[in-house]
Amino acid sequence: MNDCIFCKIIKGDLPSKTIYEDDLIKIIMNINPSTNGHLLVLPKEHMVNIMDTTNEIIIHSLDIIREKIYPLLKERLHCEGLTIAQNNELGQEIKHYHIHLTPRYPDDGADFQYNENNLSPLDEVFEKLTK
Ligand SMILES: [Zn+2]
């Protein structure tokens, strides 16, 4: 995908602040961070979303997050939590699979509250999911 901004970053055609890199993934700083240390995990191979990625990428990414990145964020930035998020299709700005790592701090103001607008009754949604 020649016009994919994340593919360009992975190839080095666009600059990025790389925190971690191996054969499968690259972890960079988000240029529009929600909190200090907001990172993006990118597979090096172009994949659009979770339906398109591989178990290998997902498991490897989580291993690296647990073994290296979360400890690094705790040690260097003194975060007290980590929100891991991943958008697919609607809500996904860049169509190259990526995982958001948002370090959490007391009173960081990051708003991950669930939207209460236009919600169907819980029972109605449950029925649609299970019947
Ligand atoms: Zn790409």
PDB file of C-alpha atoms and ligand atoms in Angstrom:
ATOM      1  CA  MET A   1       0.000   0.000   0.000  1.00  0.00           C
ATOM      2  CA  ASN A   2       1.977   2.973  -1.275  1.00  0.00           C
ATOM      3  CA  ASP A   3      -0.241   5.669   0.204  1.00  0.00           C
ATOM      4  CA  CYS A   4      -0.431   4.147   3.701  1.00  0.00           C
ATOM      5  CA  ILE A   5       1.133   6.556   6.200  1.00  0.00           C
ATOM      6  CA  PHE A   6       2.082   3.745   8.603  1.00  0.00           C
ATOM      7  CA  CYS A   7       3.754   1.736   5.808  1.00  0.00           C
ATOM      8  CA  LYS A   8       5.772   4.865   4.989  1.00  0.00           C
ATOM      9  CA  ILE A   9       6.768   5.219   8.644  1.00  0.00           C
ATOM     10  CA  ILE A  10       7.779   1.533   8.800  1.00  0.00           C
ATOM     11  CA  LYS A  11       9.893   1.883   5.646  1.00  0.00           C
ATOM     12  CA  GLY A  12      11.503   5.030   7.044  1.00  0.00           C
ATOM     13  CA  ASP A  13      10.070   7.244   4.311  1.00  0.00           C
ATOM     14  CA  LEU A  14       8.378   9.325   7.033  1.00  0.00           C
ATOM     15  CA  PRO A  15       9.957  10.143  10.401  1.00  0.00           C
ATOM     16  CA  SER A  16       8.705   8.693  13.654  1.00  0.00           C
ATOM     17  CA  LYS A  17       9.818   8.461  17.224  1.00  0.00           C
ATOM     18  CA  THR A  18      10.403   4.724  17.546  1.00  0.00           C
ATOM     19  CA  ILE A  19      10.310   3.262  21.040  1.00  0.00           C
ATOM     20  CA  TYR A  20      10.680  -0.403  20.069  1.00  0.00           C
ATOM     21  CA  GLU A  21      11.201  -2.395  16.884  1.00  0.00           C
ATOM     22  CA  ASP A  22      11.726  -6.026  15.889  1.00  0.00           C
ATOM     23  CA  ASP A  23      11.086  -8.202  12.830  1.00  0.00           C
ATOM     24  CA  LEU A  24       7.282  -8.132  13.258  1.00  0.00           C
ATOM     25  CA  ILE A  25       6.292  -4.837  14.850  1.00  0.00           C
ATOM     26  CA  LYS A  26       7.301  -1.236  15.372  1.00  0.00           C
ATOM     27  CA  ILE A  27       6.107   0.821  18.341  1.00  0.00           C
ATOM     28  CA  ILE A  28       6.074   4.582  17.849  1.00  0.00           C
ATOM     29  CA  MET A  29       4.941   7.658  19.731  1.00  0.00           C
ATOM     30  CA  ASN A  30       1.502   8.939  18.740  1.00  0.00           C
ATOM     31  CA  ILE A  31       1.936  12.492  17.431  1.00  0.00           C
ATOM     32  CA  ASN A  32      -1.493  13.360  18.859  1.00  0.00           C
ATOM     33  CA  PRO A  33      -1.214  11.822  22.320  1.00  0.00           C
ATOM     34  CA  SER A  34      -4.120  11.447  24.730  1.00  0.00           C
ATOM     35  CA  THR A  35      -1.674  11.250  27.636  1.00  0.00           C
ATOM     36  CA  ASN A  36       2.109  11.406  28.035  1.00  0.00           C
ATOM     37  CA  GLY A  37       3.637   8.350  26.405  1.00  0.00           C
ATOM     38  CA  HIS A  38       0.662   7.436  24.169  1.00  0.00           C
ATOM     39  CA  LEU A  39       2.135   4.832  21.803  1.00  0.00           C
ATOM     40  CA  LEU A  40       1.009   2.962  18.692  1.00  0.00           C
ATOM     41  CA  VAL A  41       1.931  -0.664  17.973  1.00  0.00           C
ATOM     42  CA  LEU A  42       2.180  -1.266  14.213  1.00  0.00           C
ATOM     43  CA  PRO A  43       2.696  -4.585  12.435  1.00  0.00           C
ATOM     44  CA  LYS A  44       5.446  -4.136   9.838  1.00  0.00           C
ATOM     45  CA  GLU A  45       3.369  -5.895   7.216  1.00  0.00           C
ATOM     46  CA  HIS A  46       0.345  -3.924   5.971  1.00  0.00           C
ATOM     47  CA  MET A  47      -2.836  -5.281   7.568  1.00  0.00           C
ATOM     48  CA  VAL A  48      -6.077  -3.309   7.623  1.00  0.00           C
ATOM     49  CA  ASN A  49      -7.782  -4.309  10.859  1.00  0.00           C
ATOM     50  CA  ILE A  50      -8.286  -7.114  13.366  1.00  0.00           C
ATOM     51  CA  MET A  51     -10.012  -9.302  10.770  1.00  0.00           C
ATOM     52  CA  ASP A  52      -6.969  -8.969   8.557  1.00  0.00           C
ATOM     53  CA  THR A  53      -4.170  -9.397  11.110  1.00  0.00           C
ATOM     54  CA  THR A  54      -2.727 -12.641  12.428  1.00  0.00           C
ATOM     55  CA  ASN A  55      -2.710 -14.373  15.797  1.00  0.00           C
ATOM     56  CA  GLU A  56       1.074 -14.173  15.636  1.00  0.00           C
ATOM     57  CA  ILE A  57       0.969 -10.361  15.470  1.00  0.00           C
ATOM     58  CA  ILE A  58      -1.616 -10.048  18.235  1.00  0.00           C
ATOM     59  CA  ILE A  59       0.122 -12.465  20.616  1.00  0.00           C
ATOM     60  CA  HIS A  60       3.561 -11.054  19.873  1.00  0.00           C
ATOM     61  CA  SER A  61       2.315  -7.491  20.404  1.00  0.00           C
ATOM     62  CA  LEU A  62       0.774  -8.367  23.766  1.00  0.00           C
ATOM     63  CA  ASP A  63       3.940 -10.204  24.827  1.00  0.00           C
ATOM     64  CA  ILE A  64       6.079  -7.149  24.020  1.00  0.00           C
ATOM     65  CA  ILE A  65       3.599  -4.817  25.730  1.00  0.00           C
ATOM     66  CA  ARG A  66       3.658  -6.923  28.911  1.00  0.00           C
ATOM     67  CA  GLU A  67       7.363  -7.738  28.940  1.00  0.00           C
ATOM     68  CA  LYS A  68       8.901  -4.473  27.766  1.00  0.00           C
ATOM     69  CA  ILE A  69       6.621  -1.544  27.098  1.00  0.00           C
ATOM     70  CA  TYR A  70       4.344  -1.373  30.126  1.00  0.00           C
ATOM     71  CA  PRO A  71       7.315  -1.843  32.496  1.00  0.00           C
ATOM     72  CA  LEU A  72       9.168   0.908  30.571  1.00  0.00           C
ATOM     73  CA  LEU A  73       6.194   3.284  30.835  1.00  0.00           C
ATOM     74  CA  LYS A  74       5.861   2.591  34.551  1.00  0.00           C
ATOM     75  CA  GLU A  75       9.552   3.011  35.241  1.00  0.00           C
ATOM     76  CA  ARG A  76      10.250   6.100  33.118  1.00  0.00           C
ATOM     77  CA  LEU A  77       6.938   7.956  33.093  1.00  0.00           C
ATOM     78  CA  HIS A  78       5.536   6.638  36.377  1.00  0.00           C
ATOM     79  CA  CYS A  79       2.161   5.840  34.864  1.00  0.00           C
ATOM     80  CA  GLU A  80      -0.218   3.958  37.126  1.00  0.00           C
ATOM     81  CA  GLY A  81      -2.205   2.147  34.453  1.00  0.00           C
ATOM     82  CA  LEU A  82      -2.352   1.352  30.741  1.00  0.00           C
ATOM     83  CA  THR A  83      -5.388   1.499  28.476  1.00  0.00           C
ATOM     84  CA  ILE A  84      -5.085  -0.731  25.418  1.00  0.00           C
ATOM     85  CA  ALA A  85      -7.462   0.101  22.580  1.00  0.00           C
ATOM     86  CA  GLN A  86      -7.876  -0.892  18.967  1.00  0.00           C
ATOM     87  CA  ASN A  87     -10.390   0.479  16.440  1.00  0.00           C
ATOM     88  CA  ASN A  88     -11.710  -1.384  13.396  1.00  0.00           C
ATOM     89  CA  GLU A  89     -13.404   0.151  10.351  1.00  0.00           C
ATOM     90  CA  LEU A  90     -15.650   2.921  11.696  1.00  0.00           C
ATOM     91  CA  GLY A  91     -13.546   4.941  14.125  1.00  0.00           C
ATOM     92  CA  GLN A  92     -10.295   3.722  12.615  1.00  0.00           C
ATOM     93  CA  GLU A  93      -8.550   6.762  11.161  1.00  0.00           C
ATOM     94  CA  ILE A  94      -5.607   4.995   9.532  1.00  0.00           C
ATOM     95  CA  LYS A  95      -6.438   1.733   7.799  1.00  0.00           C
ATOM     96  CA  HIS A  96      -3.292  -0.060   8.920  1.00  0.00           C
ATOM     97  CA  TYR A  97      -3.861  -2.247  11.982  1.00  0.00           C
ATOM     98  CA  HIS A  98      -2.597  -0.539  15.133  1.00  0.00           C
ATOM     99  CA  ILE A  99      -2.982  -0.839  18.870  1.00  0.00           C
ATOM    100  CA  HIS A 100      -3.171   2.285  21.036  1.00  0.00           C
ATOM    101  CA  LEU A 101      -1.258   2.156  24.316  1.00  0.00           C
ATOM    102  CA  THR A 102      -2.400   4.994  26.538  1.00  0.00           C
ATOM    103  CA  PRO A 103      -0.567   5.286  29.854  1.00  0.00           C
ATOM    104  CA  ARG A 104      -2.856   6.401  32.653  1.00  0.00           C
ATOM    105  CA  TYR A 105      -2.095   8.826  35.436  1.00  0.00           C
ATOM    106  CA  PRO A 106      -4.241  10.026  38.306  1.00  0.00           C
ATOM    107  CA  ASP A 107      -6.358  12.941  37.063  1.00  0.00           C
ATOM    108  CA  ASP A 108      -4.953  12.651  33.500  1.00  0.00           C
ATOM    109  CA  GLY A 109      -8.246  13.851  32.038  1.00  0.00           C
ATOM    110  CA  ALA A 110      -8.229  11.104  29.380  1.00  0.00           C
ATOM    111  CA  ASP A 111     -11.886  10.539  28.599  1.00  0.00           C
ATOM    112  CA  PHE A 112     -12.715   6.906  27.913  1.00  0.00           C
ATOM    113  CA  GLN A 113     -16.255   7.238  29.217  1.00  0.00           C
ATOM    114  CA  TYR A 114     -18.870   5.276  27.332  1.00  0.00           C
ATOM    115  CA  ASN A 115     -21.285   7.310  25.268  1.00  0.00           C
ATOM    116  CA  GLU A 116     -24.772   7.371  26.686  1.00  0.00           C
ATOM    117  CA  ASN A 117     -26.387   8.856  23.571  1.00  0.00           C
ATOM    118  CA  ASN A 118     -28.641   6.879  21.245  1.00  0.00           C
ATOM    119  CA  LEU A 119     -28.378   3.665  23.205  1.00  0.00           C
ATOM    120  CA  SER A 120     -30.925   0.871  22.823  1.00  0.00           C
ATOM    121  CA  PRO A 121     -32.255  -0.849  25.945  1.00  0.00           C
ATOM    122  CA  LEU A 122     -29.754  -3.404  27.276  1.00  0.00           C
ATOM    123  CA  ASP A 123     -32.248  -6.296  26.903  1.00  0.00           C
ATOM    124  CA  GLU A 124     -32.848  -5.431  23.226  1.00  0.00           C
ATOM    125  CA  VAL A 125     -29.136  -5.476  22.436  1.00  0.00           C
ATOM    126  CA  PHE A 126     -28.678  -8.695  24.428  1.00  0.00           C
ATOM    127  CA  GLU A 127     -31.415 -10.360  22.364  1.00  0.00           C
ATOM    128  CA  LYS A 128     -29.813  -9.267  19.103  1.00  0.00           C
ATOM    129  CA  LEU A 129     -26.507 -10.743  20.223  1.00  0.00           C
ATOM    130  CA  THR A 130     -27.825 -14.039  21.534  1.00  0.00           C
ATOM    131  CA  LYS A 131     -31.040 -15.004  19.674  1.00  0.00           C
TER     132      LYS A 131
HETATM  133 ZN    ZN B   1       0.139   0.157   5.816  1.00  0.00          ZN
END
